Short mmCIF file of C-alpha atoms in Angstrom, two decimals:
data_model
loop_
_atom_site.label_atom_id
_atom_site.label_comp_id
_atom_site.label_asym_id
_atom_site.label_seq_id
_atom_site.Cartn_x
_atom_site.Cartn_y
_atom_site.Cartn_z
CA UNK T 3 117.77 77.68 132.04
CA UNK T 4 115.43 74.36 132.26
CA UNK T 5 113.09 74.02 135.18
CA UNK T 6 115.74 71.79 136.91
CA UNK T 7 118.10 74.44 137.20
CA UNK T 8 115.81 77.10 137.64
CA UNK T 9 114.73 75.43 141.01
CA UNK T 10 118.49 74.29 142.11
CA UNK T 11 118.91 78.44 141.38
CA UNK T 12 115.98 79.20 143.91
CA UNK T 13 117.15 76.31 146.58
CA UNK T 14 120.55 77.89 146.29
CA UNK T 15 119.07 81.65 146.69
CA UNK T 16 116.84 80.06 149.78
CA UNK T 17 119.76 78.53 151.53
CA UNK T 18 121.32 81.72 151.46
CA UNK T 19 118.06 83.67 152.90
CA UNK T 20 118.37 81.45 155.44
CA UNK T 21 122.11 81.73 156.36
CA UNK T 22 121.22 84.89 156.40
CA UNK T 23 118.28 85.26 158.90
CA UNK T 24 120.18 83.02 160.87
CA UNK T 25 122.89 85.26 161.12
CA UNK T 26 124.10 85.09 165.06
CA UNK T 27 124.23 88.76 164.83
CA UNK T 28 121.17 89.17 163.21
CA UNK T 29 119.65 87.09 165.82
CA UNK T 30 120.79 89.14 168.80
CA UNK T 31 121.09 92.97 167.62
CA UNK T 32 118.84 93.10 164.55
CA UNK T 33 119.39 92.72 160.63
CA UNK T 34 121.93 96.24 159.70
CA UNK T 35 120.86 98.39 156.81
CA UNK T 36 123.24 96.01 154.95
CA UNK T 37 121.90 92.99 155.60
CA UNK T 38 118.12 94.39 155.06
CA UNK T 39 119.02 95.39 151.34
CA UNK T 40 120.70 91.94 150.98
CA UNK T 41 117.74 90.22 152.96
CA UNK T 42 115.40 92.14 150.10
CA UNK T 43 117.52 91.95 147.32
CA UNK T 44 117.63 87.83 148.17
CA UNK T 45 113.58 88.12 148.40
CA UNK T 46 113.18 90.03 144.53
CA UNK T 47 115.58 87.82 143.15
CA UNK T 48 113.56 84.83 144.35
CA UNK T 49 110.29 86.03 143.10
CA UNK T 50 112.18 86.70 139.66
CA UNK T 51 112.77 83.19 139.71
CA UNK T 52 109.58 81.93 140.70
CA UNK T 53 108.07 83.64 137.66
CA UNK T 54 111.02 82.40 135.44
CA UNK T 55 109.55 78.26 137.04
CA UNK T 56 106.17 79.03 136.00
CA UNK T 57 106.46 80.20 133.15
CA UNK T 58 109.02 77.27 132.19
CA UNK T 59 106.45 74.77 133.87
CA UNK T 60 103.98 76.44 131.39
CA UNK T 61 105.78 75.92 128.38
CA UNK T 62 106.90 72.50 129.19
CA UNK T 63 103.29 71.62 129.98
CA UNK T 64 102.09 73.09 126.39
CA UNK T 65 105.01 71.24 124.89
CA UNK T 66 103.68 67.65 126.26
CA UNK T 67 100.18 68.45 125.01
CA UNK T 68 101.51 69.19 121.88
CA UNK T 69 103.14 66.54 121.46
CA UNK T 70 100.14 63.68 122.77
CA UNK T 71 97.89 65.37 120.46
CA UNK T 72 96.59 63.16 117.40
CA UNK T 73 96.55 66.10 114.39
CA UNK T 74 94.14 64.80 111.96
CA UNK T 75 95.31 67.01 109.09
CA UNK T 76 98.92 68.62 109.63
CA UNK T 77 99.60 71.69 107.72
CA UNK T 78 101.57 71.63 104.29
CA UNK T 79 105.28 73.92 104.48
CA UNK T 80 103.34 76.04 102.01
CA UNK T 81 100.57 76.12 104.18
CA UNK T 82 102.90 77.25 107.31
CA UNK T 83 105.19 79.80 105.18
CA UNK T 84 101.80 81.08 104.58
CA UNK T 85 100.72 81.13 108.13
CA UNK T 86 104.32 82.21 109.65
CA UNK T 87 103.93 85.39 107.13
CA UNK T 88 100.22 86.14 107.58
CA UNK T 89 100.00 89.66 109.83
CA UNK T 90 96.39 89.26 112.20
CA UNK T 91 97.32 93.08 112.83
CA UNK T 92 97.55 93.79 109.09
CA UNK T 93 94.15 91.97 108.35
CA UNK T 94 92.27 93.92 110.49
CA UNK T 95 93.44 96.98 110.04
CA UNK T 96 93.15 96.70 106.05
CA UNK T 97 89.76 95.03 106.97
CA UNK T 98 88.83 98.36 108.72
CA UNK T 99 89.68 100.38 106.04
CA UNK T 100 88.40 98.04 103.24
CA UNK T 101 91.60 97.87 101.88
CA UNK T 102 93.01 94.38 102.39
CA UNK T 103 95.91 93.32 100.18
CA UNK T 104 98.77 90.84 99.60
CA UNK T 105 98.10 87.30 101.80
CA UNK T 106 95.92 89.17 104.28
CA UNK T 107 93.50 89.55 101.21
CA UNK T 108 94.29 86.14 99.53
CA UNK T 109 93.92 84.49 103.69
CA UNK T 110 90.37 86.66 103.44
CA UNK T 111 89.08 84.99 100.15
CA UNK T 112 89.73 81.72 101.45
CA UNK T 113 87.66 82.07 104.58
CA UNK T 114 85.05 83.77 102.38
CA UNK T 115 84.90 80.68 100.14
CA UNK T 116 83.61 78.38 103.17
CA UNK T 117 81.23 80.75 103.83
CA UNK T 118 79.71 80.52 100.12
CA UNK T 119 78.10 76.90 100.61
CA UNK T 120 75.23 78.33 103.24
CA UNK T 121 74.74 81.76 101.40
CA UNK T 122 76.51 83.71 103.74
CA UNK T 123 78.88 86.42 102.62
CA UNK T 124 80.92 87.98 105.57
CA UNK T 125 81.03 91.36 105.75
CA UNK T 126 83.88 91.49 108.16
CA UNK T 127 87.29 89.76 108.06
CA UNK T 128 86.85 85.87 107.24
CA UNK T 129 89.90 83.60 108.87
CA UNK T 130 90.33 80.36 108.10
CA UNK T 131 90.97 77.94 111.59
CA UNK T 132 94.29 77.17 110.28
CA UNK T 133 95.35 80.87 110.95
CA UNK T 134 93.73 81.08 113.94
CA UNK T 135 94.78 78.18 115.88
CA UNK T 136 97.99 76.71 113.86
CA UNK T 137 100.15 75.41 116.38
CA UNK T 138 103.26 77.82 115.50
CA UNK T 139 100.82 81.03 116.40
CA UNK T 140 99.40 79.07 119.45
CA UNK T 141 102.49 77.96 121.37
CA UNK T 142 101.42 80.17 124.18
CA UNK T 143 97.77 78.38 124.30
CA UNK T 144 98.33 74.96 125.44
CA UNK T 145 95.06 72.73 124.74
CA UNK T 146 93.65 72.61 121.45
CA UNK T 147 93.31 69.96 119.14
CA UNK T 148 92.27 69.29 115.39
CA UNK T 149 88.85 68.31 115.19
CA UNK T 150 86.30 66.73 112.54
CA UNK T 151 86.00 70.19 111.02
CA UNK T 152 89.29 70.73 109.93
CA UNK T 153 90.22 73.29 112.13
CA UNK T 154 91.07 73.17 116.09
CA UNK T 155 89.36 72.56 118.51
CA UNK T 156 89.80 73.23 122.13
CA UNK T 157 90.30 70.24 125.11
CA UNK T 158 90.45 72.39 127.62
CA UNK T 159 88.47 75.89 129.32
CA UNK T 160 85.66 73.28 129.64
CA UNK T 161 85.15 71.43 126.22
CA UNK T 162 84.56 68.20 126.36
CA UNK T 163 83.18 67.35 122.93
CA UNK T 164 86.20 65.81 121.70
CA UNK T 165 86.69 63.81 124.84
CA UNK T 166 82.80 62.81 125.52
CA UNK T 167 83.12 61.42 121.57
CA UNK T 168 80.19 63.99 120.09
CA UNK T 169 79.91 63.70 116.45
CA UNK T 170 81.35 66.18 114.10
CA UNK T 171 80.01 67.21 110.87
CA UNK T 172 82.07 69.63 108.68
CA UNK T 173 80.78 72.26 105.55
CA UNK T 174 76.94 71.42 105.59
CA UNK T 175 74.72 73.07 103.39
CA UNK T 176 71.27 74.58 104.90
CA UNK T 177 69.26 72.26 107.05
CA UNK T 178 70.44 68.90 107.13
CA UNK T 179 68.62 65.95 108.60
CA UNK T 180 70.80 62.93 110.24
CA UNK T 181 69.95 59.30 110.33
CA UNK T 182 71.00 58.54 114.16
CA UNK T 183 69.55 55.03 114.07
CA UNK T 184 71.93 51.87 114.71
CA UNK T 185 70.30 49.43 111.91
CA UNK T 186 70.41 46.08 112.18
CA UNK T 187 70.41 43.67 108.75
CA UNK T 188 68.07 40.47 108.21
CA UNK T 189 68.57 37.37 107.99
CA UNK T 190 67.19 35.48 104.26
CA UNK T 191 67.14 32.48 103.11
CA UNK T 192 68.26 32.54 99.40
CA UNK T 193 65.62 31.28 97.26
CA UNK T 194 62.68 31.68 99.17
CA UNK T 195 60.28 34.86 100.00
CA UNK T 196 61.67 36.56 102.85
CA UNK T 197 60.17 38.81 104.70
CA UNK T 198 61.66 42.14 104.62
CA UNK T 199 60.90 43.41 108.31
CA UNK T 200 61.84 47.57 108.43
CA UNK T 201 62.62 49.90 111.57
CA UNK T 202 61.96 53.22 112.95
CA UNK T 203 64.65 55.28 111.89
CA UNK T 204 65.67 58.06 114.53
CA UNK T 205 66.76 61.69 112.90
CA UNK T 206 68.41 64.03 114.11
CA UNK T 207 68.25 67.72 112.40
CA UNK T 208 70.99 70.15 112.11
CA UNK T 209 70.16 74.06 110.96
CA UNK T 210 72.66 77.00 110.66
CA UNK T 211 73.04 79.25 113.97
CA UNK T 212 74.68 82.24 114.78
CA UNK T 213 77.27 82.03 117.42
CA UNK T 214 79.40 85.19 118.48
CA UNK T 215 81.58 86.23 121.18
CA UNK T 216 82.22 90.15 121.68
CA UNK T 217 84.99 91.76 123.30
CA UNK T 218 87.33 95.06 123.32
CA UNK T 219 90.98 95.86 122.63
CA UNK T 220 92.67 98.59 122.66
CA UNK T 221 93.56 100.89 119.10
CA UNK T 222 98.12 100.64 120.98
CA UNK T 223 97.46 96.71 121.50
CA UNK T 224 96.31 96.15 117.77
CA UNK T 225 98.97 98.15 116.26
CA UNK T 226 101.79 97.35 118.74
CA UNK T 227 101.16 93.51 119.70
CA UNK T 228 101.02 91.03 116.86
CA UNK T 229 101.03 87.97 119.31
CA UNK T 230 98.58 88.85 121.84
CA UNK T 231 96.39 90.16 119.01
CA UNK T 232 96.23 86.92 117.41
CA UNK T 233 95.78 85.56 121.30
CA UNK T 234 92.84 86.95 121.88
CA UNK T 235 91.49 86.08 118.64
CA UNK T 236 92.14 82.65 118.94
CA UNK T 237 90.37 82.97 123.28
CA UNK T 238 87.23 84.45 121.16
CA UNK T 239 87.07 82.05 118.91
CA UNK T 240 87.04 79.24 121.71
CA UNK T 241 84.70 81.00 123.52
CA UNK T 242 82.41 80.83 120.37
CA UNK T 243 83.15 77.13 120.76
CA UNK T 244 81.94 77.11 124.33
CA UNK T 245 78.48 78.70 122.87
CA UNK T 246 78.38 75.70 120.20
CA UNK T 247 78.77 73.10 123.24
CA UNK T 248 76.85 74.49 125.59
CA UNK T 249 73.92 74.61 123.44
CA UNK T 250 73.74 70.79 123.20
CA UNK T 251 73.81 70.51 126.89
CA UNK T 252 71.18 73.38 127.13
CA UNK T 253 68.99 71.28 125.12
CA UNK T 254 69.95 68.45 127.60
CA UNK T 255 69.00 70.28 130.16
CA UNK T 256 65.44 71.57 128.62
CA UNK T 257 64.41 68.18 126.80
CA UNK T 258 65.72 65.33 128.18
CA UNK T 259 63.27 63.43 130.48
CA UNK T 260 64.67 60.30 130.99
CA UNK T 261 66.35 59.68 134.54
CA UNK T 262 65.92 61.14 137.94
CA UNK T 263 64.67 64.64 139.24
CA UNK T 264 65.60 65.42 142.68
CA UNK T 265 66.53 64.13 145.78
CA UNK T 266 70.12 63.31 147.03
CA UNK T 267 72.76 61.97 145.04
CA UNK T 268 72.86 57.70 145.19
CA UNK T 269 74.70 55.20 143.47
CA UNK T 270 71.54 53.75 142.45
CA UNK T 271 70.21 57.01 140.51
CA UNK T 272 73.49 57.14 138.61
CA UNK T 273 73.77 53.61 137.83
CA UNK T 274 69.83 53.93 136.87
CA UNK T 275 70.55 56.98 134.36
CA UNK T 276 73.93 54.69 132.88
CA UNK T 277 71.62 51.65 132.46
CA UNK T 278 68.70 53.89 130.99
CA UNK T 279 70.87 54.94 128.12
CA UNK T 280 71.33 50.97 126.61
CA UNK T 281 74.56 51.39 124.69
CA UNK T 282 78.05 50.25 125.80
CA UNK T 283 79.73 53.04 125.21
CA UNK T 284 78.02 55.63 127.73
CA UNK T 285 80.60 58.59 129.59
CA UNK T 286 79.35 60.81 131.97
CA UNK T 287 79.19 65.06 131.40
CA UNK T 288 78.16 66.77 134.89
CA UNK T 289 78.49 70.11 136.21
CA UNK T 290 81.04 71.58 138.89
CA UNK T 291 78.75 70.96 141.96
CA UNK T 292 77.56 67.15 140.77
CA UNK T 293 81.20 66.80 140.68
CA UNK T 294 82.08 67.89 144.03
CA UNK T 295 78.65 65.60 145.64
CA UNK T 296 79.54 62.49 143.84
CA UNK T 297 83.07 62.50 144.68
CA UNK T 298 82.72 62.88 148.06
CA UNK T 299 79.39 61.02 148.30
CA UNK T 300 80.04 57.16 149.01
CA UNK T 301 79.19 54.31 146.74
CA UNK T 302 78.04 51.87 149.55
CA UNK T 303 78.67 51.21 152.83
CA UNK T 304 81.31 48.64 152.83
CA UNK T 305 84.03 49.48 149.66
CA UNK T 306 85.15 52.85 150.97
CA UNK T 307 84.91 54.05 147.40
CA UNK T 308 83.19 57.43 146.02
CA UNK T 309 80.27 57.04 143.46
CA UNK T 310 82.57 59.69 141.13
CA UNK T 311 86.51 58.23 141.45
CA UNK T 312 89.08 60.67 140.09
CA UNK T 313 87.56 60.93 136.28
CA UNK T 314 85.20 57.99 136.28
CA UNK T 315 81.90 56.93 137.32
CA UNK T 316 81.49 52.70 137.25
CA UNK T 317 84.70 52.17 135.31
CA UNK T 318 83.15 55.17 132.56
CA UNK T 319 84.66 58.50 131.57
CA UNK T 320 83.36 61.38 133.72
CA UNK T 321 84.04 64.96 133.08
CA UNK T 322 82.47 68.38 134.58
CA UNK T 323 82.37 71.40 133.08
CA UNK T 324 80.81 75.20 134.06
CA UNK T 325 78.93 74.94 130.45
CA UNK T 326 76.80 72.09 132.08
CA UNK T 327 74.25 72.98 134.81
CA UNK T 328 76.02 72.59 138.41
CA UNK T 329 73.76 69.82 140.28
CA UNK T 330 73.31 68.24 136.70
CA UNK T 331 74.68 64.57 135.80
CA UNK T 332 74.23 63.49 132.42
CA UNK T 333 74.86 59.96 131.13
CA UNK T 334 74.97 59.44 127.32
CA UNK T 335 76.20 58.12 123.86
CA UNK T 336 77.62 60.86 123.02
CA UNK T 337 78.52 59.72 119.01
CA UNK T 338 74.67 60.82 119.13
CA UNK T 339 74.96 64.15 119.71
CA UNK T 340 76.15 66.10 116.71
CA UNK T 341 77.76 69.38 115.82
CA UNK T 342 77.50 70.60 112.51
CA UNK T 343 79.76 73.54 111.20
CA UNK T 344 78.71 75.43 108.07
CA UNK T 345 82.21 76.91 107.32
CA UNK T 346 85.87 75.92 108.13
CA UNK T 347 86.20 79.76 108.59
CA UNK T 348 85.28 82.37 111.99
CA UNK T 349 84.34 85.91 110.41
CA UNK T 350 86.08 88.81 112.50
CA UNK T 351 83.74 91.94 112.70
CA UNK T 352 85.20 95.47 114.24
CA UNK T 353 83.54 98.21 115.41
CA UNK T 354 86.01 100.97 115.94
CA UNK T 355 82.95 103.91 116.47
CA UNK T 356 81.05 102.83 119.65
CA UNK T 357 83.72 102.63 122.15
CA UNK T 358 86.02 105.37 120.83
CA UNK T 359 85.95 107.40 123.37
CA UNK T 360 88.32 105.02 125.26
CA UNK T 361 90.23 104.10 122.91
CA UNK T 362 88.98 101.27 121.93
CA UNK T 363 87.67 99.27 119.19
CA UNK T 364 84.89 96.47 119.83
CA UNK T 365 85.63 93.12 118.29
CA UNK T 366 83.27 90.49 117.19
CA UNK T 367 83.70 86.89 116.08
CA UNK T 368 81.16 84.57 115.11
CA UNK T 369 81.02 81.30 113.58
CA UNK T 370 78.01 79.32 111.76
CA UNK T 371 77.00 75.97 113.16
CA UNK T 372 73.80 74.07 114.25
CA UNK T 373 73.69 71.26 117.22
CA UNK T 374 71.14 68.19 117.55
CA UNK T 375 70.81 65.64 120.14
CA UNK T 376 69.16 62.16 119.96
CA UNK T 377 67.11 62.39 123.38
CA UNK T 378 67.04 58.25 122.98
CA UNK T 379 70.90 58.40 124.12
CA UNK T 380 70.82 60.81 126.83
CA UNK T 381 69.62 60.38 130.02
CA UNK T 382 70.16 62.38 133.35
CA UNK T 383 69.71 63.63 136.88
CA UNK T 384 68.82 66.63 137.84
CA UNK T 385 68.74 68.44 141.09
CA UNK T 386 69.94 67.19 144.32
CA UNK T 387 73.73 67.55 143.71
#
C-alpha cells in the first residue's frame, strides 16, 4: 500500500472505532465482552497501521533525498555488481580470522591501497566509502551525499560541512600547507618598468589525525544480520565524520578572537560578527541554544521579525548543530576552512576478546584526516545565548 491508502485504511478503521464507542448500547449498559475484543482488536490493528505510515513516510522521505542529491561521481554497473555481491558479514569475519578471500579480499586491497600514500598500513579491515555508503546498501539511511573525497558524506545527524561550503581536499600526502589567500593581479603598462607590488599570503596547514568511533555488536547480529551490520558500519563511520567536523569548530571555539564575548544576544552583535568577516559569501554555524535565543529574540522594535528567521540570519544561511558549542554563533567563509582526507578508505578494527563475556565483539572504525581554519574568515560570539 502507498501512504495514501495506508491513511484512507486507518480513517476507515477510526470511523469504525467510533461507530463503535458510540454504540447506543454501549453508551447505556457498557461495551459486552464482544464488543471489548472488537473495540481492542480495532485499537492493534490501528497501531499496525500507524507503523506501516511511518515507515512508508520514511521511505518516501529517503526516496526524495535521494533523488535532490547532486552525486559527483556515480558508481560504474561493475562497480555496483561488485558492491550488490560484497558480504560486510563475510569481511569481518574472514578479517577476524585473517583469512579474507574472494571480493571481500580484493574490496580489502583496495581500501589498503588509499592507505599507502601517508604510510599507513591497516591492520584491520580497510573499506572503501563506496561500500560503505553506496546508495543500494544505504536505502534505509536517508541523508548522505557524495562529497569532494570521493566517498559520502553525511547532510544530516548535524553535518553541515557540505551545506556551510567547507573546502574538501581528497588523498593528501603527509603535512600539507594551503595557500588560503584571495590574490589580486596588477595592473602594467607594457613597455615600461612596472612595479611588481607582492602580498601576504595566508596558509593554512593540514596534518594527518586519527579519528575513531568505538562501539559493540553482538557475535548473533554479525552472523545473522547482513543489513543492519553494514548499518551500523555506515552510523560509525558518520560518527567519525562528526569527530572530523567538530574539530574545526573546536578550533573555532579555542582560537578565534574576532567578534563579541558575552552579554545578551542583539542584532547589532550578529550583524557586527557578519560584517567582521569582509567576504560576500558569509553563512552562519551556531549551536542548539544560539538557535533557540536568536529565533525568538527580536530584530528591532518595529518589523516584528526574529534576528534568526527559519534558516537565515540577514538574508544568509544559518544552521545549528550539537557539534558546535550551544550559546555559540559563528559567522564565516566557510570555502576557508578545509578538510583534508588522507585515504578514500575507513579501516574496520575488531576486538572479539575484551567483551566476550557478553557476547560481544568491540568494533572500531577510524579514518585519517587533518582540519585547518583561516581565523581571518571566521568570526563569532560567544556566550550570552
Amino acid at each position: 500500500m502507498n501512504i495514501n491508502e495506508i491513511k484512507l485504511k486507518i480513517s476507515g478503521k477510526i470511523d469504525e472505532l467510533n461507530t463503535l464507542a458510540n454504540d447506543p448500547e454501549v453508551l447505556k449498559a457498557g461495551a459486552s465482552d464482544e464488543q471489548t475484543a472488537k473495540f481492542d482488536a480495532l485499537e492493534k490493528e490501528i497501531d499496525g497501521l500507524k507503523k506501516d505510515l511511518e515507515r512508508a513516510e520514511k521511505i518516501e522521505s529517503a526516496n526524495k533525498f535521494k533523488a535532490s542529491l547532486n552525486i559527483v561521481k556515480n558508481l560504474g554497473d561493475n562497480e555496483n555488481k561488485q558492491v550488490e555481491k560484497f558480504s560486510i558479514s563475510k569481511a569481518i569475519a574472514e578479517s577476524m580470522n585473517g583469512s579474507l578471500s574472494g571480493l571481500e579480499k580484493e574490496v580489502h586491497e583496495e581500501g589498503c591501497k588509499s592507505f599507502q600514500y601517508n604510510g599507513h598500513t591497516p591492520t584491520g579491515l580497510a573499506l572503501p566509502e563506496k561500500f560503505i555508503f553506496a546508495s543500494n546498501t544505504t536505502s534505509s539511511l536517508p541523508g548522505y551525499a557524495q562529497s569532494k573525497s570521493e566517498g559520502l558524506i553525511g547532510l544530516g545527524q548535524d553535518l553541515l560541512g557540505t551545506q556551510l561550503g567547507i573546502s574538501y581536499k581528497p588523498n593528501l600526502v603527509g603535512s600539507v600547507k594551503i595557500n588560503a589567500t584571495d590574490k589580486t593581479g596588477q595592473k602594467g603598462v607594457e613597455g615600461s618598468g612596472n612595479t611588481v607590488t607582492t602580498g601576504t599570503n595566508s596558509y593554512v596547514t593540514l596534518a594527518p589525525q586519527f579519528f575513531y568511533f568505538e562501539d559493540t555488536f553482538s557475535k548473533h547480529l554479525l552472523s545473522n544480520n547482513e543489513g543492519l551490520v553494514l548499518s551500523n558500519i555506515a552510523e560509525m563511520a558518520i560518527g567519525v565524520e562528526r569527530a572530523i567536523e567538530k574539530d574545526i569548530f573546536d578550533y573555532i571555539a579555542a582560537n578565534v578572537t574576532t567578534g563579541t564575548t558575552g552579554g545578551a544576544a542583539t542584532w547589532a552583535k550578529v550583524l557586527a560578527i557578519e560584517k567582521a568577516v569582509r567576504s560576500g559569501n558569509v553563512k552562519f554555524a551556531l549551536g542548539w541554544s544560539a538557535d533557540g535565543v536568536l529565533s525568538a529574540t527580536a530584530k528591532d522594535a518595529g518589523s516584528g521579525l526574529m534576528i534568526k528567521n527559519s534558516d537565515t540570519i540577514n538574508g544568509k544561511l544559518a544552521l545549528a548543530s550539537s557539534l558546535i558549542a550551544d550559546s555559540h554563533v559563528y559567522a564565516g567563509d566557510w570555502a576557508k576552512a578545509f578538510i583534508g582526507y588522507y585515504s578514500s578508505a575507513y579501516e574496520v578494527l575488531t576486538d572479539p576478546y575484551s567483551d566476550s563475556r557478553s557476547g560481544n565483539i568491540k568494533f572500531t572504525v577510524s579514518r585519517m584526516a587533518g582540519t585547518g581554519v583561516l581565523k581571518s574568515k571566521i568570526s563569532s560570539y560567544k556566550g550570552g545565548a
